[in-house]
Amino acid sequence: MVSVENKTEEAMNTGGTMNELKPSWVDQVENLLTALEMYRVEEEKAIHHLAAILSAYGIDVSAEEIRTAETEVIKTTVREKVEVR
């Protein structure tokens, strides 16, 4: 016959293992957050690279302006400055 004490211990051991397992959605959320951070890093690199290229061609658009302005506004600014030359 199995004692109550053994059953309690068995339940606690099983429960502890189950609590350590993460639901699959938690892994999905963690993966998406990791991907989001990678995209943010790449976005920053692209912004600074774009600002450096524009600066090299005499078009002064700061990284902050690139970050906050609409893409079409920046394209228009570049076109206008190129046409002036």
mmCIF file of N, CA and C in Angstrom:
data_model
loop_
_atom_site.group_PDB
_atom_site.id
_atom_site.type_symbol
_atom_site.label_atom_id
_atom_site.label_comp_id
_atom_site.label_asym_id
_atom_site.label_seq_id
_atom_site.Cartn_x
_atom_site.Cartn_y
_atom_site.Cartn_z
ATOM 1 N N MET A 1 0.831 -1.174 0.000
ATOM 2 C CA MET A 1 0.000 0.000 0.000
ATOM 3 C C MET A 1 0.883 1.247 0.000
ATOM 4 N N VAL A 2 0.486 2.283 -0.776
ATOM 5 C CA VAL A 2 1.262 3.504 -0.883
ATOM 6 C C VAL A 2 0.810 4.478 0.191
ATOM 7 N N SER A 3 1.755 5.006 0.911
ATOM 8 C CA SER A 3 1.398 5.909 1.994
ATOM 9 C C SER A 3 1.061 7.290 1.453
ATOM 10 N N VAL A 4 0.329 8.060 2.247
ATOM 11 C CA VAL A 4 -0.025 9.436 1.891
ATOM 12 C C VAL A 4 1.243 10.270 1.770
ATOM 13 N N GLU A 5 2.194 9.992 2.598
ATOM 14 C CA GLU A 5 3.454 10.729 2.576
ATOM 15 C C GLU A 5 4.172 10.544 1.234
ATOM 16 N N ASN A 6 4.192 9.321 0.725
ATOM 17 C CA ASN A 6 4.819 9.057 -0.571
ATOM 18 C C ASN A 6 4.057 9.751 -1.702
ATOM 19 N N LYS A 7 2.734 9.725 -1.635
ATOM 20 C CA LYS A 7 1.919 10.385 -2.661
ATOM 21 C C LYS A 7 2.180 11.894 -2.660
ATOM 22 N N THR A 8 2.263 12.491 -1.483
ATOM 23 C CA THR A 8 2.511 13.931 -1.373
ATOM 24 C C THR A 8 3.879 14.273 -1.956
ATOM 25 N N GLU A 9 4.863 13.487 -1.614
ATOM 26 C CA GLU A 9 6.207 13.719 -2.127
ATOM 27 C C GLU A 9 6.235 13.568 -3.648
ATOM 28 N N GLU A 10 5.560 12.561 -4.159
ATOM 29 C CA GLU A 10 5.503 12.334 -5.603
ATOM 30 C C GLU A 10 4.807 13.509 -6.304
ATOM 31 N N ALA A 11 3.723 13.999 -5.732
ATOM 32 C CA ALA A 11 2.995 15.131 -6.312
ATOM 33 C C ALA A 11 3.846 16.388 -6.300
ATOM 34 N N MET A 12 4.582 16.594 -5.218
ATOM 35 C CA MET A 12 5.440 17.777 -5.128
ATOM 36 C C MET A 12 6.554 17.708 -6.164
ATOM 37 N N ASN A 13 7.148 16.531 -6.349
ATOM 38 C CA ASN A 13 8.204 16.376 -7.340
ATOM 39 C C ASN A 13 7.662 16.600 -8.748
ATOM 40 N N THR A 14 6.516 16.043 -9.052
ATOM 41 C CA THR A 14 5.905 16.221 -10.360
ATOM 42 C C THR A 14 5.495 17.667 -10.558
ATOM 43 N N GLY A 15 4.910 18.275 -9.560
ATOM 44 C CA GLY A 15 4.485 19.668 -9.653
ATOM 45 C C GLY A 15 5.658 20.595 -9.876
ATOM 46 N N GLY A 16 6.763 20.336 -9.205
ATOM 47 C CA GLY A 16 7.943 21.160 -9.380
ATOM 48 C C GLY A 16 8.462 21.091 -10.803
ATOM 49 N N THR A 17 8.437 19.911 -11.379
ATOM 50 C CA THR A 17 8.897 19.751 -12.756
ATOM 51 C C THR A 17 7.970 20.482 -13.709
ATOM 52 N N MET A 18 6.682 20.395 -13.489
ATOM 53 C CA MET A 18 5.720 21.033 -14.369
ATOM 54 C C MET A 18 5.842 22.554 -14.302
ATOM 55 N N ASN A 19 6.134 23.088 -13.130
ATOM 56 C CA ASN A 19 6.279 24.532 -12.992
ATOM 57 C C ASN A 19 7.524 25.041 -13.709
ATOM 58 N N GLU A 20 8.533 24.182 -13.848
ATOM 59 C CA GLU A 20 9.754 24.583 -14.513
ATOM 60 C C GLU A 20 9.585 24.652 -16.023
ATOM 61 N N LEU A 21 8.619 23.940 -16.584
ATOM 62 C CA LEU A 21 8.373 23.961 -18.018
ATOM 63 C C LEU A 21 7.642 25.235 -18.384
ATOM 64 N N LYS A 22 8.092 25.881 -19.453
ATOM 65 C CA LYS A 22 7.437 27.104 -19.911
ATOM 66 C C LYS A 22 6.428 26.742 -20.984
ATOM 67 N N PRO A 23 5.307 27.448 -21.007
ATOM 68 C CA PRO A 23 4.378 27.241 -22.119
ATOM 69 C C PRO A 23 5.043 27.675 -23.425
ATOM 70 N N SER A 24 4.610 27.089 -24.541
ATOM 71 C CA SER A 24 5.245 27.396 -25.822
ATOM 72 C C SER A 24 5.091 28.862 -26.196
ATOM 73 N N TRP A 25 4.003 29.514 -25.769
ATOM 74 C CA TRP A 25 3.814 30.917 -26.130
ATOM 75 C C TRP A 25 4.867 31.810 -25.479
ATOM 76 N N VAL A 26 5.388 31.386 -24.330
ATOM 77 C CA VAL A 26 6.425 32.175 -23.670
ATOM 78 C C VAL A 26 7.698 32.159 -24.522
ATOM 79 N N ASP A 27 8.022 30.990 -25.075
ATOM 80 C CA ASP A 27 9.174 30.902 -25.971
ATOM 81 C C ASP A 27 8.962 31.761 -27.207
ATOM 82 N N GLN A 28 7.751 31.759 -27.751
ATOM 83 C CA GLN A 28 7.446 32.575 -28.928
ATOM 84 C C GLN A 28 7.621 34.059 -28.612
ATOM 85 N N VAL A 29 7.126 34.486 -27.454
ATOM 86 C CA VAL A 29 7.260 35.889 -27.050
ATOM 87 C C VAL A 29 8.733 36.253 -26.883
ATOM 88 N N GLU A 30 9.496 35.386 -26.247
ATOM 89 C CA GLU A 30 10.919 35.651 -26.060
ATOM 90 C C GLU A 30 11.640 35.740 -27.402
ATOM 91 N N ASN A 31 11.300 34.856 -28.341
ATOM 92 C CA ASN A 31 11.911 34.892 -29.671
ATOM 93 C C ASN A 31 11.549 36.174 -30.410
ATOM 94 N N LEU A 32 10.299 36.594 -30.313
ATOM 95 C CA LEU A 32 9.877 37.830 -30.967
ATOM 96 C C LEU A 32 10.573 39.047 -30.359
ATOM 97 N N LEU A 33 10.732 39.068 -29.058
ATOM 98 C CA LEU A 33 11.435 40.176 -28.409
ATOM 99 C C LEU A 33 12.900 40.221 -28.829
ATOM 100 N N THR A 34 13.517 39.064 -28.960
ATOM 101 C CA THR A 34 14.896 38.996 -29.432
ATOM 102 C C THR A 34 14.986 39.524 -30.856
ATOM 103 N N ALA A 35 14.057 39.099 -31.716
ATOM 104 C CA ALA A 35 14.046 39.579 -33.100
ATOM 105 C C ALA A 35 13.824 41.081 -33.147
ATOM 106 N N LEU A 36 12.924 41.583 -32.323
ATOM 107 C CA LEU A 36 12.652 43.014 -32.280
ATOM 108 C C LEU A 36 13.903 43.793 -31.896
ATOM 109 N N GLU A 37 14.628 43.305 -30.922
ATOM 110 C CA GLU A 37 15.858 43.974 -30.497
ATOM 111 C C GLU A 37 16.895 43.957 -31.620
ATOM 112 N N MET A 38 16.980 42.840 -32.344
ATOM 113 C CA MET A 38 17.918 42.756 -33.466
ATOM 114 C C MET A 38 17.543 43.774 -34.545
ATOM 115 N N TYR A 39 16.246 43.906 -34.838
ATOM 116 C CA TYR A 39 15.799 44.892 -35.825
ATOM 117 C C TYR A 39 16.096 46.314 -35.360
ATOM 118 N N ARG A 40 15.931 46.576 -34.085
ATOM 119 C CA ARG A 40 16.228 47.914 -33.561
ATOM 120 C C ARG A 40 17.700 48.250 -33.715
ATOM 121 N N VAL A 41 18.559 47.282 -33.449
ATOM 122 C CA VAL A 41 20.000 47.493 -33.598
ATOM 123 C C VAL A 41 20.330 47.771 -35.062
ATOM 124 N N GLU A 42 19.761 46.968 -35.964
ATOM 125 C CA GLU A 42 20.003 47.166 -37.395
ATOM 126 C C GLU A 42 19.441 48.500 -37.878
ATOM 127 N N GLU A 43 18.297 48.897 -37.341
ATOM 128 C CA GLU A 43 17.713 50.187 -37.708
ATOM 129 C C GLU A 43 18.661 51.328 -37.326
ATOM 130 N N GLU A 44 19.214 51.267 -36.131
ATOM 131 C CA GLU A 44 20.148 52.301 -35.688
ATOM 132 C C GLU A 44 21.381 52.352 -36.582
ATOM 133 N N LYS A 45 21.897 51.181 -36.941
ATOM 134 C CA LYS A 45 23.052 51.142 -37.837
ATOM 135 C C LYS A 45 22.697 51.796 -39.173
ATOM 136 N N ALA A 46 21.522 51.464 -39.726
ATOM 137 C CA ALA A 46 21.101 52.011 -41.018
ATOM 138 C C ALA A 46 20.918 53.522 -40.934
ATOM 139 N N ILE A 47 20.339 53.998 -39.850
ATOM 140 C CA ILE A 47 20.123 55.438 -39.673
ATOM 141 C C ILE A 47 21.453 56.175 -39.665
ATOM 142 N N HIS A 48 22.404 55.694 -38.888
ATOM 143 C CA HIS A 48 23.706 56.365 -38.801
ATOM 144 C C HIS A 48 24.478 56.254 -40.110
ATOM 145 N N HIS A 49 24.350 55.126 -40.778
ATOM 146 C CA HIS A 49 25.020 54.956 -42.068
ATOM 147 C C HIS A 49 24.432 55.920 -43.100
ATOM 148 N N LEU A 50 23.119 56.034 -43.127
ATOM 149 C CA LEU A 50 22.448 56.950 -44.046
ATOM 150 C C LEU A 50 22.847 58.402 -43.765
ATOM 151 N N ALA A 51 22.865 58.768 -42.503
ATOM 152 C CA ALA A 51 23.270 60.133 -42.136
ATOM 153 C C ALA A 51 24.700 60.409 -42.579
ATOM 154 N N ALA A 52 25.587 59.430 -42.442
ATOM 155 C CA ALA A 52 26.980 59.608 -42.857
ATOM 156 C C ALA A 52 27.084 59.754 -44.371
ATOM 157 N N ILE A 53 26.337 58.963 -45.125
ATOM 158 C CA ILE A 53 26.358 59.055 -46.586
ATOM 159 C C ILE A 53 25.843 60.419 -47.034
ATOM 160 N N LEU A 54 24.715 60.837 -46.465
ATOM 161 C CA LEU A 54 24.152 62.133 -46.839
ATOM 162 C C LEU A 54 25.118 63.262 -46.502
ATOM 163 N N SER A 55 25.739 63.182 -45.361
ATOM 164 C CA SER A 55 26.703 64.197 -44.942
ATOM 165 C C SER A 55 27.892 64.248 -45.899
ATOM 166 N N ALA A 56 28.343 63.087 -46.344
ATOM 167 C CA ALA A 56 29.463 63.027 -47.279
ATOM 168 C C ALA A 56 29.130 63.732 -48.595
ATOM 169 N N TYR A 57 27.859 63.740 -48.950
ATOM 170 C CA TYR A 57 27.420 64.423 -50.169
ATOM 171 C C TYR A 57 26.913 65.836 -49.895
ATOM 172 N N GLY A 58 27.178 66.335 -48.698
ATOM 173 C CA GLY A 58 26.825 67.708 -48.366
ATOM 174 C C GLY A 58 25.361 67.928 -48.038
ATOM 175 N N ILE A 59 24.666 66.877 -47.717
ATOM 176 C CA ILE A 59 23.247 66.991 -47.343
ATOM 177 C C ILE A 59 23.162 66.766 -45.835
ATOM 178 N N ASP A 60 22.854 67.833 -45.122
ATOM 179 C CA ASP A 60 22.836 67.761 -43.672
ATOM 180 C C ASP A 60 21.476 67.313 -43.149
ATOM 181 N N VAL A 61 21.381 66.042 -42.886
ATOM 182 C CA VAL A 61 20.191 65.469 -42.253
ATOM 183 C C VAL A 61 20.710 64.654 -41.073
ATOM 184 N N SER A 62 20.297 65.027 -39.889
ATOM 185 C CA SER A 62 20.809 64.344 -38.694
ATOM 186 C C SER A 62 20.159 62.977 -38.529
ATOM 187 N N ALA A 63 20.807 62.154 -37.728
ATOM 188 C CA ALA A 63 20.248 60.838 -37.418
ATOM 189 C C ALA A 63 18.878 60.992 -36.761
ATOM 190 N N GLU A 64 18.729 62.002 -35.924
ATOM 191 C CA GLU A 64 17.432 62.237 -35.255
ATOM 192 C C GLU A 64 16.356 62.599 -36.274
ATOM 193 N N GLU A 65 16.713 63.420 -37.260
ATOM 194 C CA GLU A 65 15.745 63.764 -38.305
ATOM 195 C C GLU A 65 15.340 62.523 -39.099
ATOM 196 N N ILE A 66 16.305 61.681 -39.408
ATOM 197 C CA ILE A 66 16.008 60.441 -40.132
ATOM 198 C C ILE A 66 15.096 59.557 -39.296
ATOM 199 N N ARG A 67 15.368 59.505 -38.014
ATOM 200 C CA ARG A 67 14.602 58.653 -37.099
ATOM 201 C C ARG A 67 13.145 59.112 -36.982
ATOM 202 N N THR A 68 12.916 60.437 -36.988
ATOM 203 C CA THR A 68 11.577 60.945 -36.685
ATOM 204 C C THR A 68 10.778 61.388 -37.907
ATOM 205 N N ALA A 69 11.451 61.734 -38.990
ATOM 206 C CA ALA A 69 10.741 62.271 -40.157
ATOM 207 C C ALA A 69 10.132 61.144 -40.999
ATOM 208 N N GLU A 70 9.119 61.493 -41.744
ATOM 209 C CA GLU A 70 8.545 60.551 -42.697
ATOM 210 C C GLU A 70 9.570 60.306 -43.804
ATOM 211 N N THR A 71 9.602 59.111 -44.315
ATOM 212 C CA THR A 71 10.547 58.748 -45.363
ATOM 213 C C THR A 71 10.418 59.660 -46.581
ATOM 214 N N GLU A 72 9.199 59.967 -46.961
ATOM 215 C CA GLU A 72 8.976 60.813 -48.131
ATOM 216 C C GLU A 72 9.554 62.215 -47.942
ATOM 217 N N VAL A 73 9.515 62.730 -46.738
ATOM 218 C CA VAL A 73 10.079 64.050 -46.458
ATOM 219 C C VAL A 73 11.591 64.028 -46.680
ATOM 220 N N ILE A 74 12.241 62.989 -46.222
ATOM 221 C CA ILE A 74 13.688 62.875 -46.401
ATOM 222 C C ILE A 74 14.021 62.705 -47.883
ATOM 223 N N LYS A 75 13.238 61.884 -48.581
ATOM 224 C CA LYS A 75 13.465 61.706 -50.019
ATOM 225 C C LYS A 75 13.334 63.042 -50.748
ATOM 226 N N THR A 76 12.329 63.817 -50.394
ATOM 227 C CA THR A 76 12.123 65.126 -51.016
ATOM 228 C C THR A 76 13.297 66.051 -50.727
ATOM 229 N N THR A 77 13.770 66.052 -49.499
ATOM 230 C CA THR A 77 14.918 66.883 -49.114
ATOM 231 C C THR A 77 16.138 66.500 -49.941
ATOM 232 N N VAL A 78 16.400 65.225 -50.095
ATOM 233 C CA VAL A 78 17.546 64.756 -50.871
ATOM 234 C C VAL A 78 17.390 65.188 -52.328
ATOM 235 N N ARG A 79 16.213 64.975 -52.907
ATOM 236 C CA ARG A 79 15.973 65.361 -54.306
ATOM 237 C C ARG A 79 16.189 66.862 -54.509
ATOM 238 N N GLU A 80 15.655 67.659 -53.592
ATOM 239 C CA GLU A 80 15.790 69.109 -53.699
ATOM 240 C C GLU A 80 17.247 69.536 -53.642
ATOM 241 N N LYS A 81 18.004 68.958 -52.757
ATOM 242 C CA LYS A 81 19.407 69.349 -52.607
ATOM 243 C C LYS A 81 20.232 68.880 -53.799
ATOM 244 N N VAL A 82 19.857 67.750 -54.381
ATOM 245 C CA VAL A 82 20.569 67.261 -55.558
ATOM 246 C C VAL A 82 20.261 68.142 -56.762
ATOM 247 N N GLU A 83 19.026 68.601 -56.886
ATOM 248 C CA GLU A 83 18.619 69.454 -58.013
ATOM 249 C C GLU A 83 19.299 70.814 -57.951
ATOM 250 N N VAL A 84 19.578 71.322 -56.769
ATOM 251 C CA VAL A 84 20.212 72.627 -56.597
ATOM 252 C C VAL A 84 21.623 72.602 -57.162
ATOM 253 N N ARG A 85 22.271 71.497 -57.112
ATOM 254 C CA ARG A 85 23.668 71.390 -57.556
ATOM 255 C C ARG A 85 23.734 71.464 -59.016
#
